[in-house]
XYZ file of N, CA and C in Angstrom:
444
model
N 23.597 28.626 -13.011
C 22.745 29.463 -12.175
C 22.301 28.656 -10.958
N 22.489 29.027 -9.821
C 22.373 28.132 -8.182
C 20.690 29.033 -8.124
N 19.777 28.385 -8.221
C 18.551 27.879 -7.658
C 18.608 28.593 -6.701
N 17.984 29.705 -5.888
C 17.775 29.896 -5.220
C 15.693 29.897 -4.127
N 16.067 29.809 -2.992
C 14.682 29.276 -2.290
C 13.547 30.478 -2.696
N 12.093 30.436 -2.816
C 11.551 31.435 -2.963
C 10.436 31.055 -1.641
N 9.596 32.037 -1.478
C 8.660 32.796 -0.186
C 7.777 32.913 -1.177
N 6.564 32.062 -0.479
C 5.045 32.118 -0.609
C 4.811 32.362 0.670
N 3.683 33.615 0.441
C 2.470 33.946 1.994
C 1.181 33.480 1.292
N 0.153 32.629 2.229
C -0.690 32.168 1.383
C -2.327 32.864 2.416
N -3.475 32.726 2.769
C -4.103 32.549 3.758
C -4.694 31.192 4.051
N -4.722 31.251 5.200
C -5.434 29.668 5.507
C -6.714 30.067 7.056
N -7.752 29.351 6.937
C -8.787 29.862 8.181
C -8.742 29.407 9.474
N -7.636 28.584 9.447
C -7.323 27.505 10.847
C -5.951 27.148 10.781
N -4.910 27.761 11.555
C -3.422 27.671 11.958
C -3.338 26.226 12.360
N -4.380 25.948 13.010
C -4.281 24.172 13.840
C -4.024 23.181 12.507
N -5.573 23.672 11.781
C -5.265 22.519 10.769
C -4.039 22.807 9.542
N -3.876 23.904 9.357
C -2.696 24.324 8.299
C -1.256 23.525 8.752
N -1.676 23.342 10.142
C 0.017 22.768 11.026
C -0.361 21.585 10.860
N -1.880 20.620 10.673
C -1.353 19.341 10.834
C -1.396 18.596 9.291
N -1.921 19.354 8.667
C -1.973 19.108 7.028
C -0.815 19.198 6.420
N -0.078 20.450 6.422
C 1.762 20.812 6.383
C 2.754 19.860 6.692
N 2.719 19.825 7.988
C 3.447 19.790 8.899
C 3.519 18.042 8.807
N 2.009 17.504 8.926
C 1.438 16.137 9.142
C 1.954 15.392 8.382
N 0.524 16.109 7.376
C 0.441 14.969 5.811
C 1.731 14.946 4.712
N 1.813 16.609 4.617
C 2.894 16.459 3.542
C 4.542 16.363 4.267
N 4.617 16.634 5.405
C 6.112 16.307 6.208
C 6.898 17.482 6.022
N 6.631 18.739 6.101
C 6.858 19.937 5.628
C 7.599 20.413 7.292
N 8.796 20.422 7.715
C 9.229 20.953 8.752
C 8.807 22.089 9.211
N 8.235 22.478 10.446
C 8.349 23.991 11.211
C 8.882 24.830 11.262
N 8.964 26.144 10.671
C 10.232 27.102 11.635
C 9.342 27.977 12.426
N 9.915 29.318 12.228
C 9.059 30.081 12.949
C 7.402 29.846 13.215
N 7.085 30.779 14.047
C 5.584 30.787 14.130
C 4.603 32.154 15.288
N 3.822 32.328 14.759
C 2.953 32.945 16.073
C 1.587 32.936 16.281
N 1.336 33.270 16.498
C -0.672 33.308 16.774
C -1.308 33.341 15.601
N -0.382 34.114 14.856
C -1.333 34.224 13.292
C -0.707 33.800 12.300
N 0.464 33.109 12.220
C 1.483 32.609 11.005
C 2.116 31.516 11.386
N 2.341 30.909 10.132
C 3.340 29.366 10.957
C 4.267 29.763 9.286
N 5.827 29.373 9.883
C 6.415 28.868 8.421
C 6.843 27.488 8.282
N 6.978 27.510 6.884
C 6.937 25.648 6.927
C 7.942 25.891 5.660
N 9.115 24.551 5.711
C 9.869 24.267 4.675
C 9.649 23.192 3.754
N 9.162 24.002 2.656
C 8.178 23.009 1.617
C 9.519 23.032 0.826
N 10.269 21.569 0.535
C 11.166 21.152 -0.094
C 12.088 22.096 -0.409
N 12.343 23.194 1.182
C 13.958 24.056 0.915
C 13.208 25.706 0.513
N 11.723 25.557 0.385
C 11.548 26.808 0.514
C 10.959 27.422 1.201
N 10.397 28.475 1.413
C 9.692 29.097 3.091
C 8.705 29.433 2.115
N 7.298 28.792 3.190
C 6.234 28.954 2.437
C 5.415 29.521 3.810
N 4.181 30.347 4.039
C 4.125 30.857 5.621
C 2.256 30.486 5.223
N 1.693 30.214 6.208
C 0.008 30.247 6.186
C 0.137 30.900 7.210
N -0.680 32.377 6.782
C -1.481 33.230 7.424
C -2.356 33.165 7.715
N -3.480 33.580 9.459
C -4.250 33.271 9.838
C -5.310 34.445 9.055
N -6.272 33.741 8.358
C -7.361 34.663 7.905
C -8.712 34.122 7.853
N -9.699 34.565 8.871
C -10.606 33.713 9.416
C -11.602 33.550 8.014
N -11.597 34.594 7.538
C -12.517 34.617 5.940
C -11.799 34.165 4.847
N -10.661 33.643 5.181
C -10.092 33.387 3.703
C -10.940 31.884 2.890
N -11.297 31.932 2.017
C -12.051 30.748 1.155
C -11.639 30.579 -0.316
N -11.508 29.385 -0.876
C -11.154 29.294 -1.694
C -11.330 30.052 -3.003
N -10.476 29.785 -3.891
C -11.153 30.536 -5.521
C -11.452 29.231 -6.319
N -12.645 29.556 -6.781
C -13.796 28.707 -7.986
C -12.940 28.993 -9.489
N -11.468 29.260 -9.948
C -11.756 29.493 -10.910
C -10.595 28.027 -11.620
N -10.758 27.855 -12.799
C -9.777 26.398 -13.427
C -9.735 26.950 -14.744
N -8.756 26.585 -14.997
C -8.433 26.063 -16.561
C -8.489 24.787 -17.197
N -8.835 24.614 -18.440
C -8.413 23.562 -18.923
C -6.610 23.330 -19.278
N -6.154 21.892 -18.822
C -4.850 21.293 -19.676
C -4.776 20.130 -19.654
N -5.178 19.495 -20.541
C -4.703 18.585 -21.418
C -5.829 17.546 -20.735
N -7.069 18.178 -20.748
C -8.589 17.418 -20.329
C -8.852 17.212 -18.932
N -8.416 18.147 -18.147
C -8.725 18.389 -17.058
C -8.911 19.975 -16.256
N -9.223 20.400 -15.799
C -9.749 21.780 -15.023
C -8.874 21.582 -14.056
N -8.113 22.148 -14.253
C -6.783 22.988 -13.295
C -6.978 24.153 -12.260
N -7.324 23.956 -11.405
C -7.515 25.242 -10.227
C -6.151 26.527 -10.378
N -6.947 27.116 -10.329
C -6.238 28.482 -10.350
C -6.576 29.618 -9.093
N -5.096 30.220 -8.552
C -4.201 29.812 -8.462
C -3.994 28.479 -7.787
N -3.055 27.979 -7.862
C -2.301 27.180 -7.331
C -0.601 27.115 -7.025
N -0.029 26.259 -6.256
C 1.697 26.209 -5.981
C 1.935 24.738 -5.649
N 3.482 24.728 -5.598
C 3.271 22.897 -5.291
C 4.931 23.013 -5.543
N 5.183 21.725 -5.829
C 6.775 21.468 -5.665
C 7.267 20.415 -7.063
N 7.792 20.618 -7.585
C 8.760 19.705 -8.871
C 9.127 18.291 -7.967
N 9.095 17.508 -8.027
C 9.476 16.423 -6.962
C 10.098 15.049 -7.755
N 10.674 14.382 -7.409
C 11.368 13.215 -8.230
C 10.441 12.491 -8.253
N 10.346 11.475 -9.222
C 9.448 10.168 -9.349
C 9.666 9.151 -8.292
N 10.059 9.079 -7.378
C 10.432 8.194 -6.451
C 9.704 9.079 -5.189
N 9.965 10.182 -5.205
C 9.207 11.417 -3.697
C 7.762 11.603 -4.350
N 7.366 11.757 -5.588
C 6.275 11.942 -6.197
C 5.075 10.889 -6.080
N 5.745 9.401 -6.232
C 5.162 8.767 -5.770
C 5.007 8.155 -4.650
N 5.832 8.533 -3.629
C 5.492 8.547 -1.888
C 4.517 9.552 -1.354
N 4.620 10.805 -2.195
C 4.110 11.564 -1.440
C 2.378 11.168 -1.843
N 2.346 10.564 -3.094
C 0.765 10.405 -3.908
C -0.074 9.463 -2.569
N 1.008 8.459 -2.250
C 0.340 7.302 -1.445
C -0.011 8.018 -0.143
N 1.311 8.836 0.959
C 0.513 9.413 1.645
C -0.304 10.086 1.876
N -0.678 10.555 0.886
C -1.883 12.068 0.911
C -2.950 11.070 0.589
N -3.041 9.989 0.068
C -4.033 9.142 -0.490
C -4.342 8.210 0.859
N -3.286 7.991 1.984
C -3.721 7.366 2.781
C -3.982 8.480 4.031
N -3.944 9.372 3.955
C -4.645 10.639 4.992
C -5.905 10.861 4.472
N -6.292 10.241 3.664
C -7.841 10.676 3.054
C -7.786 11.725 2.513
N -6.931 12.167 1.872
C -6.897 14.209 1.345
C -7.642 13.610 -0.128
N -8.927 13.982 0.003
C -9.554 13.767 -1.768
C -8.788 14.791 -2.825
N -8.238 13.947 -3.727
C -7.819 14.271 -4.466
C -8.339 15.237 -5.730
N -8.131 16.353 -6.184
C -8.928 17.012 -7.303
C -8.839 17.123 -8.318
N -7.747 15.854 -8.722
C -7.165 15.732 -10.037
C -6.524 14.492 -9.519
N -6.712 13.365 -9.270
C -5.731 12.704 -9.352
C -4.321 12.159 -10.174
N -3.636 11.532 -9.358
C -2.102 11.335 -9.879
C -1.954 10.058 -11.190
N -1.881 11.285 -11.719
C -1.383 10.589 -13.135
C -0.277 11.171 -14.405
N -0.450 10.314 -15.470
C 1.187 11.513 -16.552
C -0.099 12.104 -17.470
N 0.613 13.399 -17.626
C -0.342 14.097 -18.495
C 0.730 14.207 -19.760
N 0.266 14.855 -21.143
C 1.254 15.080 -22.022
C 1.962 13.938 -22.450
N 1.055 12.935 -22.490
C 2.256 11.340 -22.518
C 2.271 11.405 -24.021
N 3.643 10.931 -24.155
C 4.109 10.974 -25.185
C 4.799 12.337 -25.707
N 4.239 13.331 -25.309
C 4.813 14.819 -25.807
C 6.247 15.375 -25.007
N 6.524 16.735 -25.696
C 7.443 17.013 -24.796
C 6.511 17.809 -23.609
N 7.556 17.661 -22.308
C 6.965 18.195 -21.025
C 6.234 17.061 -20.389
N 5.869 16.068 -20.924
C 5.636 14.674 -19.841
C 5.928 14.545 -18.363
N 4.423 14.735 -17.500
C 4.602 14.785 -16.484
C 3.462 13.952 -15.751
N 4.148 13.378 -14.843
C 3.138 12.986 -13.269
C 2.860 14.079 -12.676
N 1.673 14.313 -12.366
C 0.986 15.435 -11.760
C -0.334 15.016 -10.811
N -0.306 15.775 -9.933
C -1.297 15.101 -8.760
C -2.062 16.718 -8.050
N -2.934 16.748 -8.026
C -3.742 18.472 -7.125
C -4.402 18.052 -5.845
N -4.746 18.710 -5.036
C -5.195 18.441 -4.189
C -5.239 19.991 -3.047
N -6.572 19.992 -2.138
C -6.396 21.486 -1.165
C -6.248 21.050 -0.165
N -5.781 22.214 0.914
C -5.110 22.309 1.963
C -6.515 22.677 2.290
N -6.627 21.964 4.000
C -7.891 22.259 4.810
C -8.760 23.674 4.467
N -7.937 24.802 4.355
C -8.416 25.887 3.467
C -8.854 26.518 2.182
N -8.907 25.228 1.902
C -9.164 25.505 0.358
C -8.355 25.717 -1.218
N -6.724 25.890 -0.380
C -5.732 26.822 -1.444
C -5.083 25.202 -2.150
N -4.960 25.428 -3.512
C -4.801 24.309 -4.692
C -3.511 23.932 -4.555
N -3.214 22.224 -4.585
C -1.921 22.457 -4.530
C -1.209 21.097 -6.041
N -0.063 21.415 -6.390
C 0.153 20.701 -7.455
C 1.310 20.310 -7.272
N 1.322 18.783 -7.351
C 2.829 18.144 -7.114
C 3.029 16.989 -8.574
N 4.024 18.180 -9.143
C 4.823 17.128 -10.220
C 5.874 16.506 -10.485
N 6.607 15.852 -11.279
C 7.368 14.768 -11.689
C 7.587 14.512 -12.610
N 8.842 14.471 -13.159
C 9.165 14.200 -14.951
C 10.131 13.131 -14.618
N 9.893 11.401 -15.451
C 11.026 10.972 -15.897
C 12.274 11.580 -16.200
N 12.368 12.909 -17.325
C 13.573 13.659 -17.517
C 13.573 15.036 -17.057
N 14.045 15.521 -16.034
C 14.367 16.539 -15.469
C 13.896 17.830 -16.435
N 14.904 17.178 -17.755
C 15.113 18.301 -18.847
C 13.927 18.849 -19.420
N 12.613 18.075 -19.261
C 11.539 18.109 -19.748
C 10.416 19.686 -18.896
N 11.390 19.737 -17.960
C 10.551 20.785 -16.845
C 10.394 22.241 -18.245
N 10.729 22.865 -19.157
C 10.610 23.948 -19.695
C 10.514 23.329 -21.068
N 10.157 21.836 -21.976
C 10.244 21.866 -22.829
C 8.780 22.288 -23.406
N 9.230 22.698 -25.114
C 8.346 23.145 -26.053
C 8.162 22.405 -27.096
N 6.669 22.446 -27.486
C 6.539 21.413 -28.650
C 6.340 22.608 -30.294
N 6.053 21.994 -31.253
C 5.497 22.761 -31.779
C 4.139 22.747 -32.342
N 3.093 22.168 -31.788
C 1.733 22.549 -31.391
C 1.463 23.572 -30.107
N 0.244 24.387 -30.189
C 0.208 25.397 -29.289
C -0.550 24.636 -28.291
N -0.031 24.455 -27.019
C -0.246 23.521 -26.358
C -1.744 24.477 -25.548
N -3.015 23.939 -24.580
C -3.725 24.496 -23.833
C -2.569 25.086 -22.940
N -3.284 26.323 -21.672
C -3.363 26.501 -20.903
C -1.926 25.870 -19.656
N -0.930 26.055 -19.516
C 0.073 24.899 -18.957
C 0.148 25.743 -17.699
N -0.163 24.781 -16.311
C -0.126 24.959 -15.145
C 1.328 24.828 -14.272
């Protein structure tokens, strides 16, 4: 089955800063754009911030695996080698982190580096990483919390 790209529309309250946070921090290429939308290629997929002067974050989290997980959230599967480039730059742009980067599930199946963090607007974002690829859909047989 060939992977195909998917489309997120998200809102964001400032096009300026959505372009230099995107665009900046995480290295997310330009395409289109206009007064009220920018699209950006978040690792091959089209992701667009819409201008919405009221848009503000959502207060709500889950627990997994001893931490409060913002909900919603989106983000990108990323290799352990991009996972941990991308941890250092967002860490050296000052983006406070809301979960910092660490492996959750250690030892279990689904073992992952996982890192959160918001976009000038507030919207949650989650960038993970598995030693084994294969691990992205595995199941244990304990009923695991809440999986983000």
């Amino acid at each position: 089955m060939t992977v195909r790209p998917f489309h997120l529309a998200f809102p964001v309250h400032d096009l300026a800063a959505a372009r230099a946070f995107y665009g900046g921090v995480l290295g997310c290429a330009e395409g289109r754009s206009s007064e009220s939308w920018i699209d950006f290629d978040f690792g091959g997929h089209q992701i667009v911030a819409h201008l919405d002067p009221a848009a503000r974050p959502v207060a709500v989290t889950n627990p997994v695996d001893g931490h409060d997980v913002p909900v919603p959230h989106f983000g990108i599967v990323l290799t352990m080698a991009d996972w941990q480039a991308l941890a250092a730059r967002v860490e050296a742009a000052g983006v406070r982190f809301g979960i910092a980067p660490h492996v959750r599930f250690q030892g279990q199946p689904g073992e992952q580096a996982t890192m959160f963090f918001r976009d000038p607007s507030g919207n949650a974002l989650e960038f993970k990483a598995f030693a084994d690829d294969s691990q992205l859909f595995a199941t244990s047989a304990r009923v695991p919390e809440a999986v983000a």
